[in-house]
mmCIF file of C-alpha atoms in Angstrom:
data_model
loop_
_atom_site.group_PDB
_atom_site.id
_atom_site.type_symbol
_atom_site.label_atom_id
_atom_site.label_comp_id
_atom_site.label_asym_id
_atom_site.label_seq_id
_atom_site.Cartn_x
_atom_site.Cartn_y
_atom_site.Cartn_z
ATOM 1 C CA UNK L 1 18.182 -14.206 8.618
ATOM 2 C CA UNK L 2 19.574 -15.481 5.545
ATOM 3 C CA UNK L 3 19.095 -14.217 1.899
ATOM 4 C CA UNK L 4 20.357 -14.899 -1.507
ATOM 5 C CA UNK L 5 19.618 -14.057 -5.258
ATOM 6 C CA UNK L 6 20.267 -15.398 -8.434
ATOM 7 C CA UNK L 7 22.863 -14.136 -11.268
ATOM 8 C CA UNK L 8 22.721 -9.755 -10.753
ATOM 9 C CA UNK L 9 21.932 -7.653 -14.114
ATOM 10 C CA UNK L 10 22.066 -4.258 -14.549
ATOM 11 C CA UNK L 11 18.467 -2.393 -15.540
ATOM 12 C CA UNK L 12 20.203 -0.435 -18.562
ATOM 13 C CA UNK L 13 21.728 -3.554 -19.971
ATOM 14 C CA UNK L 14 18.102 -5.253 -19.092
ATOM 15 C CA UNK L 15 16.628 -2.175 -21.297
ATOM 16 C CA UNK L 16 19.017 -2.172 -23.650
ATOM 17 C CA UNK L 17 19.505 -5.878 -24.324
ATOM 18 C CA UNK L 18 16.253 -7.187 -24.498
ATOM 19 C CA UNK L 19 13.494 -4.554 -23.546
ATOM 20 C CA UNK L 20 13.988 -2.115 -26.155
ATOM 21 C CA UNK L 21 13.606 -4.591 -28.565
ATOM 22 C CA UNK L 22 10.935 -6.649 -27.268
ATOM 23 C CA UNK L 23 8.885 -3.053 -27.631
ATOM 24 C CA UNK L 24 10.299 -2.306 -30.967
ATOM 25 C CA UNK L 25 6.994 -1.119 -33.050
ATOM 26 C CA UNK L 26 5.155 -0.051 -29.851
ATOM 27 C CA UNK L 27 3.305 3.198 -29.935
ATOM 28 C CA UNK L 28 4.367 2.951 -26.247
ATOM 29 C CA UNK L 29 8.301 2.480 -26.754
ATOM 30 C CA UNK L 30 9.085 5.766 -25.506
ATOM 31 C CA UNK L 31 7.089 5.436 -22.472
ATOM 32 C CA UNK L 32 8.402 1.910 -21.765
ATOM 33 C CA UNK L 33 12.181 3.838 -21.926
ATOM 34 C CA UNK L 34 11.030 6.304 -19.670
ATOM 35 C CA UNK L 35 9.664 3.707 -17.379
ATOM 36 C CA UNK L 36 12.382 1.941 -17.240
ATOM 37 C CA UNK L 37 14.508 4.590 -16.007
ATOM 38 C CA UNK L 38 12.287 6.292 -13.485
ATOM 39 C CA UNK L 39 11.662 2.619 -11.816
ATOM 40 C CA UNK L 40 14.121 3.306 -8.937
ATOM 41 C CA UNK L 41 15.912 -0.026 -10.298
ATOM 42 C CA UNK L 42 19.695 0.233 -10.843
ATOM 43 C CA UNK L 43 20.294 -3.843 -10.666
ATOM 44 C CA UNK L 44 18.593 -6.420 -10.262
ATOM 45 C CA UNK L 45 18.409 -10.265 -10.209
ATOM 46 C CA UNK L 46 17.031 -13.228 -12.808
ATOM 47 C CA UNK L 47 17.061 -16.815 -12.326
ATOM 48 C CA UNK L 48 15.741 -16.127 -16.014
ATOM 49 C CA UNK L 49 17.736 -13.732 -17.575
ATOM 50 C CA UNK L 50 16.480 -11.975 -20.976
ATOM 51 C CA UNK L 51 20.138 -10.974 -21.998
ATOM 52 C CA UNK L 52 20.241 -14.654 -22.784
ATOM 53 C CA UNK L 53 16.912 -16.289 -22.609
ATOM 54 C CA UNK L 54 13.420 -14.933 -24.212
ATOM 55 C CA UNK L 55 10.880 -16.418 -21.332
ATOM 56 C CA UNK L 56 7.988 -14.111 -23.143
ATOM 57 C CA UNK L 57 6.785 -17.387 -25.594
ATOM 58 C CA UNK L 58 7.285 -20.491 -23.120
ATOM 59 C CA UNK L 59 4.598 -22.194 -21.519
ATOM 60 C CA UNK L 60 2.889 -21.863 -18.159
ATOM 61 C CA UNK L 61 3.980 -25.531 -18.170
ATOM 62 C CA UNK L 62 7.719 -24.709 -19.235
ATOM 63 C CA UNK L 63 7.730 -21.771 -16.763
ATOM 64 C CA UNK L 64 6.350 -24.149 -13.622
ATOM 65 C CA UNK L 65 9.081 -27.102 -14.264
ATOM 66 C CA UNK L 66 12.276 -24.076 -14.446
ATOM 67 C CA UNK L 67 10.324 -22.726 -11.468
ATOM 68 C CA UNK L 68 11.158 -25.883 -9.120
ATOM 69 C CA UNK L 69 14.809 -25.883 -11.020
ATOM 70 C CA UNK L 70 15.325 -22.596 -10.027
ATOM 71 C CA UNK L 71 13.752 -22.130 -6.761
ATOM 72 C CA UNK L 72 15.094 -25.477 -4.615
ATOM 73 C CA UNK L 73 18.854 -24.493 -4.662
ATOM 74 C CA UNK L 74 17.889 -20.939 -3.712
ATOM 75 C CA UNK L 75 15.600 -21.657 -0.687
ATOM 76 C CA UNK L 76 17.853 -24.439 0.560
ATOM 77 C CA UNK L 77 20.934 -21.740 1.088
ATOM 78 C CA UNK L 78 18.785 -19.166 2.299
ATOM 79 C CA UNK L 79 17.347 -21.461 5.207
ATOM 80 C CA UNK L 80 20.226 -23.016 5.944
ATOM 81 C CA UNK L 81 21.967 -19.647 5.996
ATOM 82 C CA UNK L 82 19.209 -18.532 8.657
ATOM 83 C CA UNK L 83 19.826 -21.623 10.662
ATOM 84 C CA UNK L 84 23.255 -21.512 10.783
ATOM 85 C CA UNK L 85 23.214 -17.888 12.089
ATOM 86 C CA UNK L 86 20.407 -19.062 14.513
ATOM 87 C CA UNK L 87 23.015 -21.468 15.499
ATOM 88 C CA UNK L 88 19.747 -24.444 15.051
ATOM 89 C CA UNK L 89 19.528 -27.869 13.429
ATOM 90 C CA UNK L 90 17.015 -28.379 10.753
ATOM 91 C CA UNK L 91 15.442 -30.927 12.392
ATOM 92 C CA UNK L 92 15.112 -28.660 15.604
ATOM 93 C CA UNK L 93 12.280 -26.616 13.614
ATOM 94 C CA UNK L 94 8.639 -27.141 14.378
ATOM 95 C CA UNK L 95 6.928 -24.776 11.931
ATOM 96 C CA UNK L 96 7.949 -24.160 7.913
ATOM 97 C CA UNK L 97 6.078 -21.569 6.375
ATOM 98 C CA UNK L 98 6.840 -21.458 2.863
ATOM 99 C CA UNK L 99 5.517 -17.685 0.910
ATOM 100 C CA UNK L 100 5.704 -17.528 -2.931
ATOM 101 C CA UNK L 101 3.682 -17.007 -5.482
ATOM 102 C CA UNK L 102 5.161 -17.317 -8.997
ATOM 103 C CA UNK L 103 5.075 -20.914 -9.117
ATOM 104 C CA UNK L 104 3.465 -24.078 -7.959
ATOM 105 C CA UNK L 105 3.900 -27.768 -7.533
ATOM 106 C CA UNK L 106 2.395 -30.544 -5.535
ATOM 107 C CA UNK L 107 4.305 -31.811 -3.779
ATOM 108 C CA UNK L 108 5.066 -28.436 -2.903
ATOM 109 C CA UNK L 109 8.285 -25.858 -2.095
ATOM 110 C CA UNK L 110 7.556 -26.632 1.427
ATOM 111 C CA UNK L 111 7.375 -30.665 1.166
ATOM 112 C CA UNK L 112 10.782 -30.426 -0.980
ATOM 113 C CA UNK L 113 12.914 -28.718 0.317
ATOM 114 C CA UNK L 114 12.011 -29.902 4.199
ATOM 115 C CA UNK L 115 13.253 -33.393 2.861
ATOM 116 C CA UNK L 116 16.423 -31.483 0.861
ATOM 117 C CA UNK L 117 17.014 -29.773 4.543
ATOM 118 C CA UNK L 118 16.609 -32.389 7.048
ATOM 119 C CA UNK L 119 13.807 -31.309 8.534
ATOM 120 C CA UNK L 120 12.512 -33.765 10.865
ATOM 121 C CA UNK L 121 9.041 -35.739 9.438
ATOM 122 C CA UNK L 122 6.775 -34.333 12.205
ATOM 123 C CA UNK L 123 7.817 -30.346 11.172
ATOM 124 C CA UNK L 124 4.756 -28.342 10.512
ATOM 125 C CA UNK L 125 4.943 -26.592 7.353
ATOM 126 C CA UNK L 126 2.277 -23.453 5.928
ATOM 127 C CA UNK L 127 2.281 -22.841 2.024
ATOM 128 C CA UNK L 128 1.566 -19.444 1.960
ATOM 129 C CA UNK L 129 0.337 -18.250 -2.498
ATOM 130 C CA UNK L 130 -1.602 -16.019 -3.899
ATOM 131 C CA UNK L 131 -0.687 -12.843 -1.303
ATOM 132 C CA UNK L 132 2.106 -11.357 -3.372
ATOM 133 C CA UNK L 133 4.386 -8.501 -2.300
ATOM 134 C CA UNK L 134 2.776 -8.613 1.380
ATOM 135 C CA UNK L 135 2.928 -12.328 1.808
ATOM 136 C CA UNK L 136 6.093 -12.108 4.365
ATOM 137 C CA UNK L 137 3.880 -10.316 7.068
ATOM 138 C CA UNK L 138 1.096 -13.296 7.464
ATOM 139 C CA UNK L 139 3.986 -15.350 7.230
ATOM 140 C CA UNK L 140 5.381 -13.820 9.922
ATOM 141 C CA UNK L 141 2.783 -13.430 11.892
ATOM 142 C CA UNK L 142 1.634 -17.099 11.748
ATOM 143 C CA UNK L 143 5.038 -18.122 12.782
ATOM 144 C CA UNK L 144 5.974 -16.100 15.549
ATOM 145 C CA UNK L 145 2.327 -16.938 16.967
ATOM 146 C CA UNK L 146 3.310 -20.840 16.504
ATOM 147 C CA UNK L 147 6.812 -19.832 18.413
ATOM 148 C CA UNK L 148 4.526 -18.130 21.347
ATOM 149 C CA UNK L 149 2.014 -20.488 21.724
ATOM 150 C CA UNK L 150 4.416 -24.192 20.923
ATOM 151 C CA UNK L 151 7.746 -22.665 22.419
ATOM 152 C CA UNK L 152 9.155 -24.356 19.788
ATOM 153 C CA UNK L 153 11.623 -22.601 16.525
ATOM 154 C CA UNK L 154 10.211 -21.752 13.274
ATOM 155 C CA UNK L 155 11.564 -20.468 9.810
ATOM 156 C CA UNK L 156 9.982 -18.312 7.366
ATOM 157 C CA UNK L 157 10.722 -18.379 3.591
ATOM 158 C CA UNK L 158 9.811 -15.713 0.875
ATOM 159 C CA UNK L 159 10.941 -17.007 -2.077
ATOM 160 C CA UNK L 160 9.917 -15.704 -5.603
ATOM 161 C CA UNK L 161 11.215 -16.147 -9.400
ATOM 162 C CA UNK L 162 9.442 -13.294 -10.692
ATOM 163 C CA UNK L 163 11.629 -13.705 -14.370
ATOM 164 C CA UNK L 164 9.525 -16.682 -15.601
ATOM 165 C CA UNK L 165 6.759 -14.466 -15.974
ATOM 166 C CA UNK L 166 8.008 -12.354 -18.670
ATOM 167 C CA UNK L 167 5.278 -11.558 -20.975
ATOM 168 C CA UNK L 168 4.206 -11.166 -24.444
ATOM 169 C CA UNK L 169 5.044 -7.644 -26.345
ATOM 170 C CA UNK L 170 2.305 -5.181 -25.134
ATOM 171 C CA UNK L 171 0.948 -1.589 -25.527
ATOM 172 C CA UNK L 172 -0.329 -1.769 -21.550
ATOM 173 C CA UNK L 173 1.596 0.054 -19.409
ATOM 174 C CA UNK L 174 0.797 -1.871 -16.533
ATOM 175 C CA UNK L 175 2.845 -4.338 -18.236
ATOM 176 C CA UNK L 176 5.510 -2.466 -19.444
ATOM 177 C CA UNK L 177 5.789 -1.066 -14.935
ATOM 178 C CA UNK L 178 6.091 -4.945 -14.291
ATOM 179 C CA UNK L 179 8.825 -5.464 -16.743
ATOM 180 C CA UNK L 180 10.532 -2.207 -15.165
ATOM 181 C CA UNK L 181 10.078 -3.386 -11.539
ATOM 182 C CA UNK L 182 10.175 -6.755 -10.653
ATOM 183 C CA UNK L 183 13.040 -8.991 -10.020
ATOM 184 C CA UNK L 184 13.769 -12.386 -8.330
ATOM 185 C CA UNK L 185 15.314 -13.183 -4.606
ATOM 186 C CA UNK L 186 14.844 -15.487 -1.591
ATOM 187 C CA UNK L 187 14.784 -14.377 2.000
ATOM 188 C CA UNK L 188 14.269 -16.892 5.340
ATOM 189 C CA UNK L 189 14.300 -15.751 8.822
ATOM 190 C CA UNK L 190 14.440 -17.718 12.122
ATOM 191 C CA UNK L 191 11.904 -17.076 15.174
ATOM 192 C CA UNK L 192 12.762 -18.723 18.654
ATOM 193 C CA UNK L 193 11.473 -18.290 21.825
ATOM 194 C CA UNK L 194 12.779 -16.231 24.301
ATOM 195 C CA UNK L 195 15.379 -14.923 21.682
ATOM 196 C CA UNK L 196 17.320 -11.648 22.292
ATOM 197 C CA UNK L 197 16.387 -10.174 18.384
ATOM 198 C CA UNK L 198 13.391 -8.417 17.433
ATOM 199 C CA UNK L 199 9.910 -9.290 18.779
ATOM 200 C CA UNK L 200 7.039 -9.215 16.904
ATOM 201 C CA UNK L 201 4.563 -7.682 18.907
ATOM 202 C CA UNK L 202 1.734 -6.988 16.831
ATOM 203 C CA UNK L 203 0.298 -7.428 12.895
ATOM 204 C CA UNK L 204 -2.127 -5.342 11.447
ATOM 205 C CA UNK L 205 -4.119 -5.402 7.835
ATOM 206 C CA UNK L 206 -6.938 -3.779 6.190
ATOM 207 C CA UNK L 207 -8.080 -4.763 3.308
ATOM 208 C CA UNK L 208 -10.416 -2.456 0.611
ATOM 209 C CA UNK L 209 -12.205 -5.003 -1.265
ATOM 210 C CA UNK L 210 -14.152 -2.231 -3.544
ATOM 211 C CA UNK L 211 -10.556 -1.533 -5.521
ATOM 212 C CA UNK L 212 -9.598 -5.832 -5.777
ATOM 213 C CA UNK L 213 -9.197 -5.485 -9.810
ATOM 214 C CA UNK L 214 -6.825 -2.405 -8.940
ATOM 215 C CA UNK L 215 -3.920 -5.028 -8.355
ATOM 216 C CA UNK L 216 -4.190 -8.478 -10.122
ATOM 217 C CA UNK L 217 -1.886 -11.789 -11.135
ATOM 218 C CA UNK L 218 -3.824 -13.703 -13.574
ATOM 219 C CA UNK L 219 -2.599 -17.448 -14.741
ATOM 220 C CA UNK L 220 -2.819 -17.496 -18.617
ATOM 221 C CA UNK L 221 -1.212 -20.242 -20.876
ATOM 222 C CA UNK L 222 2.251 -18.195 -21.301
ATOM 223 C CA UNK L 223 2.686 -17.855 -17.016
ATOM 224 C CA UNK L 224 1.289 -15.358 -14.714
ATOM 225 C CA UNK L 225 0.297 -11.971 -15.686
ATOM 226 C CA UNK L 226 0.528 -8.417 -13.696
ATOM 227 C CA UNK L 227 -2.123 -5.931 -13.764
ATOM 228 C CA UNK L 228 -0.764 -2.770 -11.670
ATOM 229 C CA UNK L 229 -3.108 0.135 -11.893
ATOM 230 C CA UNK L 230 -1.245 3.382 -10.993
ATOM 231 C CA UNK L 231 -4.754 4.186 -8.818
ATOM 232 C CA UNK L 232 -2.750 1.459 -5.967
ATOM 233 C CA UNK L 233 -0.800 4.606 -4.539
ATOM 234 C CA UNK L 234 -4.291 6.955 -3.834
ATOM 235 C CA UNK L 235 -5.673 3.536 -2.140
ATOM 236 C CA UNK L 236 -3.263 3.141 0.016
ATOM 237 C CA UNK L 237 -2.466 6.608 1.153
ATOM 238 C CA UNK L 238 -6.071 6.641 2.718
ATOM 239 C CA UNK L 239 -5.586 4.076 4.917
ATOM 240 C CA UNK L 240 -1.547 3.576 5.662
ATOM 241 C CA UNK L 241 -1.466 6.401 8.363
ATOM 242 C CA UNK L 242 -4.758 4.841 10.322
ATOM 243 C CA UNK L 243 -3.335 1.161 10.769
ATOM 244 C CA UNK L 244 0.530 2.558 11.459
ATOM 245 C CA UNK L 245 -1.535 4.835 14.143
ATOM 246 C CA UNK L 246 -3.737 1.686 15.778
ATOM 247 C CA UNK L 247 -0.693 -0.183 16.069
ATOM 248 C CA UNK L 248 1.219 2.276 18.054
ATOM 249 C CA UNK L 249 -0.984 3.231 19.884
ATOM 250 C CA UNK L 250 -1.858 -0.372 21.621
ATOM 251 C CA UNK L 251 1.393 -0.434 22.605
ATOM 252 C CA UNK L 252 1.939 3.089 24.002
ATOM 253 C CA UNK L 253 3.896 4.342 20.988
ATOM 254 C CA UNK L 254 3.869 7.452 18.649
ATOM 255 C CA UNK L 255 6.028 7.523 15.126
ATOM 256 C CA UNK L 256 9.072 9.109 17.028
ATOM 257 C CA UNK L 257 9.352 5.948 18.807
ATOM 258 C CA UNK L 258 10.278 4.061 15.660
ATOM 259 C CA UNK L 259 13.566 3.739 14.495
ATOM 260 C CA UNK L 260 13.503 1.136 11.915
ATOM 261 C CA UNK L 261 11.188 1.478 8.370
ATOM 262 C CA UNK L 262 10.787 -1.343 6.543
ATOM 263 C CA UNK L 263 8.348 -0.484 3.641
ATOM 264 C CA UNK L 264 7.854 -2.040 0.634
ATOM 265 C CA UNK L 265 8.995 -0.638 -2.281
ATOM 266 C CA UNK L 266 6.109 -1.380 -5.223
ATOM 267 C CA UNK L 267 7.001 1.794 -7.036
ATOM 268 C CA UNK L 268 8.860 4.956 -5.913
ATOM 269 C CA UNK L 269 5.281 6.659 -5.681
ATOM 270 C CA UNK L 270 4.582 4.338 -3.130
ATOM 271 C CA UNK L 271 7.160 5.011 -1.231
ATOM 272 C CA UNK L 272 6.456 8.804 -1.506
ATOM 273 C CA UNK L 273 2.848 8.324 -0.052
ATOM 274 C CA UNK L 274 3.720 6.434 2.667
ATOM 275 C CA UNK L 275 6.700 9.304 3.494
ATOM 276 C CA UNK L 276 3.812 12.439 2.735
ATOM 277 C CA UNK L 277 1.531 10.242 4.229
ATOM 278 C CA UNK L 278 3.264 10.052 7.771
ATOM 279 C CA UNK L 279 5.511 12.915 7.263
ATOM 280 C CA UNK L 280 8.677 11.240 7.997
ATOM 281 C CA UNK L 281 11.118 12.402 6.799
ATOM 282 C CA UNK L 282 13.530 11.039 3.536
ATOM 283 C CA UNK L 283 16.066 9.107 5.556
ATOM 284 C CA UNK L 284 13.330 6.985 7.330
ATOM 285 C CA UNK L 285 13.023 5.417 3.767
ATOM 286 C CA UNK L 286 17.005 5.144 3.137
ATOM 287 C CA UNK L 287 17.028 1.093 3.337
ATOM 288 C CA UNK L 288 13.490 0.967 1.526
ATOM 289 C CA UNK L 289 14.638 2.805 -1.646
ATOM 290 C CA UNK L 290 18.696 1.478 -1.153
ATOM 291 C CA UNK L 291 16.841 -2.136 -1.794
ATOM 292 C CA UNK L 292 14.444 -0.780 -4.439
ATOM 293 C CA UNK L 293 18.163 0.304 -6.477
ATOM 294 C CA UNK L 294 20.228 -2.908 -5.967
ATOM 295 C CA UNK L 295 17.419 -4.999 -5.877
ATOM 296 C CA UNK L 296 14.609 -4.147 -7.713
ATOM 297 C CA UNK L 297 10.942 -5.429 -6.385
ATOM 298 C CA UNK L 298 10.926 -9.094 -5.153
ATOM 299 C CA UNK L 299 7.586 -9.352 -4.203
ATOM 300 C CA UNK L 300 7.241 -11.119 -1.016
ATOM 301 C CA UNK L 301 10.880 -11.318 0.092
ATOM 302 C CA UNK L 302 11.353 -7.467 -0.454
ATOM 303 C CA UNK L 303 10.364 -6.052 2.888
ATOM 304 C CA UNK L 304 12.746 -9.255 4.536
ATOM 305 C CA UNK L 305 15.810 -7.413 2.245
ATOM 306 C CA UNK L 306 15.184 -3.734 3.939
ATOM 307 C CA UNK L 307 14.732 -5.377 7.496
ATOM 308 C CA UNK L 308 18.221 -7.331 6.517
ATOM 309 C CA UNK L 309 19.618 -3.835 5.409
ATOM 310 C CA UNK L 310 18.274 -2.221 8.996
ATOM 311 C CA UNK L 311 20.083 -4.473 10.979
ATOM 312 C CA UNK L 312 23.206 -4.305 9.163
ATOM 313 C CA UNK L 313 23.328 -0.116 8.816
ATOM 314 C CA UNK L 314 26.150 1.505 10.708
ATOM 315 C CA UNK L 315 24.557 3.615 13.176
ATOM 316 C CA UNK L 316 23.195 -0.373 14.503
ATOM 317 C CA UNK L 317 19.545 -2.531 14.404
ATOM 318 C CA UNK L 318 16.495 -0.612 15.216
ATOM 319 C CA UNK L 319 14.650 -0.668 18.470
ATOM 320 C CA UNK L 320 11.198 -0.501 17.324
ATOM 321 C CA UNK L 321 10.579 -1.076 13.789
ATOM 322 C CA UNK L 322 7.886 -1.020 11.274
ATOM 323 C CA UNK L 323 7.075 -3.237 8.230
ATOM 324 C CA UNK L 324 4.688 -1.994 5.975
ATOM 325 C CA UNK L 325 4.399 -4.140 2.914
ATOM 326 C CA UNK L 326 1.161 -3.509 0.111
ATOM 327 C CA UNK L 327 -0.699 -6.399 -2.532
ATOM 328 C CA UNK L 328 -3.723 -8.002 -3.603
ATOM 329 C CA UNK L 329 -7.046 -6.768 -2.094
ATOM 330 C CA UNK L 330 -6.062 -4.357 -1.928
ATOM 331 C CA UNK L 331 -4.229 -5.173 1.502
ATOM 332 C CA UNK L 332 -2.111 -3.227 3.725
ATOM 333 C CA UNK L 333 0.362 -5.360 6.175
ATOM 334 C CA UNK L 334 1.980 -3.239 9.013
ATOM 335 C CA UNK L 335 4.213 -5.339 11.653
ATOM 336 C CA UNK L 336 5.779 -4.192 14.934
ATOM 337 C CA UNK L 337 8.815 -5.457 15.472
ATOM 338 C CA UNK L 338 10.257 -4.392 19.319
#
């Protein structure tokens, strides 16, 4: 694996700085405060930083041309950090999948930074958009099925600049939770065959089309816009404990069997429904709400931080783990790693 972020700040100088201005007038300052520091954020990180720049007026236009500024440097040292640990050429990969969704540009992340790499010409690369905050586990999925069926390495990339969406002043909370939460970062992992990691052994989804407006990111002339209703935590605590169950149980497994929890962190609540949920208890979330602090929500690349933080914790890496990670659809991801 390899991961890396842009310039750290800390969420009360973020408040402080910029955000308690920026809702200066609001009927909804107080609440924005109070959001703010219930968010589980302690730090964070901003190719775009507010302190110093006010995104909230640019362009979708101005926002798309920092995104490729911005996002190049950081997905070139991620992947090359992965490789390097991986102990692989760049031009030993057969399969690029690419996963981000707060900016686009033909040619594309992929194309750009497989030249910038070294990729060979004849690598295979997936652009994986629009999938937000569970985009890593299709990634992953596609990719380690490429790796079974080509024998042959691939990477994954999450990489999102969630900063150059800043919006617009606003009395809607759902805005004023996506100011509180989200935060920028860029996380690649290798796959090989035959490795002696983690295997992924099995995806899972489910996806509740009858709640799709619950969870939205609209393009509008001044970037993308968030709409995050707080109904996503019900939806997803009636159908979390049904696809972690069918996955364990095709291979022979039961919740005490897992040792690693990688879920998502949208939102503490979140968090606390998948914990009530599957009744496991606090410490199974440890890594998931440690990344939520120094990290903040990085949409895709999140649930790639707290399976970084797994197999660096003390006691040693998992044995069987679980990635859970939540978005648009609403969908639920679940992976088994073994």
């Amino acid at each position: 694996m390899g991961v890396t972020f842009p310039d750290p700040m800390r969420q009360d100088d973020v408040w402080a700085g910029y955000f308690e201005r920026h809702y200066n007038g609001s009927p909804r300052k107080g609440l924005a405060k109070r959001i703010f520091a219930n968010s589980g954020v302690v730090s964070r990180h901003g190719a775009v930083n507010p302190l110093f720049e006010d995104a909230s007026g640019w362009s979708t236009a101005q926002r798309m041309s920092r995104y490729l500024t911005e996002a190049l440097p950081l997905g070139k040292d991620a992947v090359s950090s992965a490789l390097d640990s991986a102990g692989l050429r760049p031009d030993e990969i057969g399969l690029f999948v690419v996963c981000s969704c707060t900016g686009y540009a033909t040619p594309g992340l992929d194309i750009l930074l497989a030249r910038d790499l070294g990729m060979a010409p004849t690598t295979q690369r997936l652009f994986v958009g629009h999938m937000g905050c569970y985009a890593a586990l299709p990634g992953l999925g596609a990719a380690s099925d490429y790796v079974a069926s080509r024998g042959r390495p691939a990477v994954l990339l999450c990489l999102e600049l969630t900063s150059l969406h800043v919006q617009p002043p606003s009395d809607d909370p759902q805005q004023i939770v996506a100011h509180a939460l989200f935060s920028d970062a860029a996380a690649a992992i290798v796959l090989v065959p035959g490795g002696s990691g983690a295997c992924v052994a099995d995806v899972a989804a489910v996806t509740d089309t009858a709640t799709a407006d619950l969870m939205t990111w609209d393009v509008t002339d001044l970037g993308f816009r968030m709409g995050l209703s707080p109904k996503v935590p019900d939806v997803l605590s009636i159908y979390v404990s049904d696809l972690v169950g069918g996955l364990l149980d095709r291979h022979g497994l039961t919740l005490s069997d897992v040792d690693g929890w990688a879920v998502h962190p949208g939102g503490p609540r979140i968090l606390d429904v998948v914990r009530d949920e599957l009744v496991l208890p606090e410490t199974a979330l440890a890594e998931s709400r440690g990344t939520l602090a120094a990290h903040g929500n990085c949409s895709s690349p999140t649930v790639l931080l707290i399976l970084d933080a797994l197999r660096r914790r003390a006691a040693g890496p998992p044995r069987t783990t679980m990635m859970l990670a939540f978005g648009p659809g609403l969908t639920l991801y679940g992976v088994l790693l073994r």
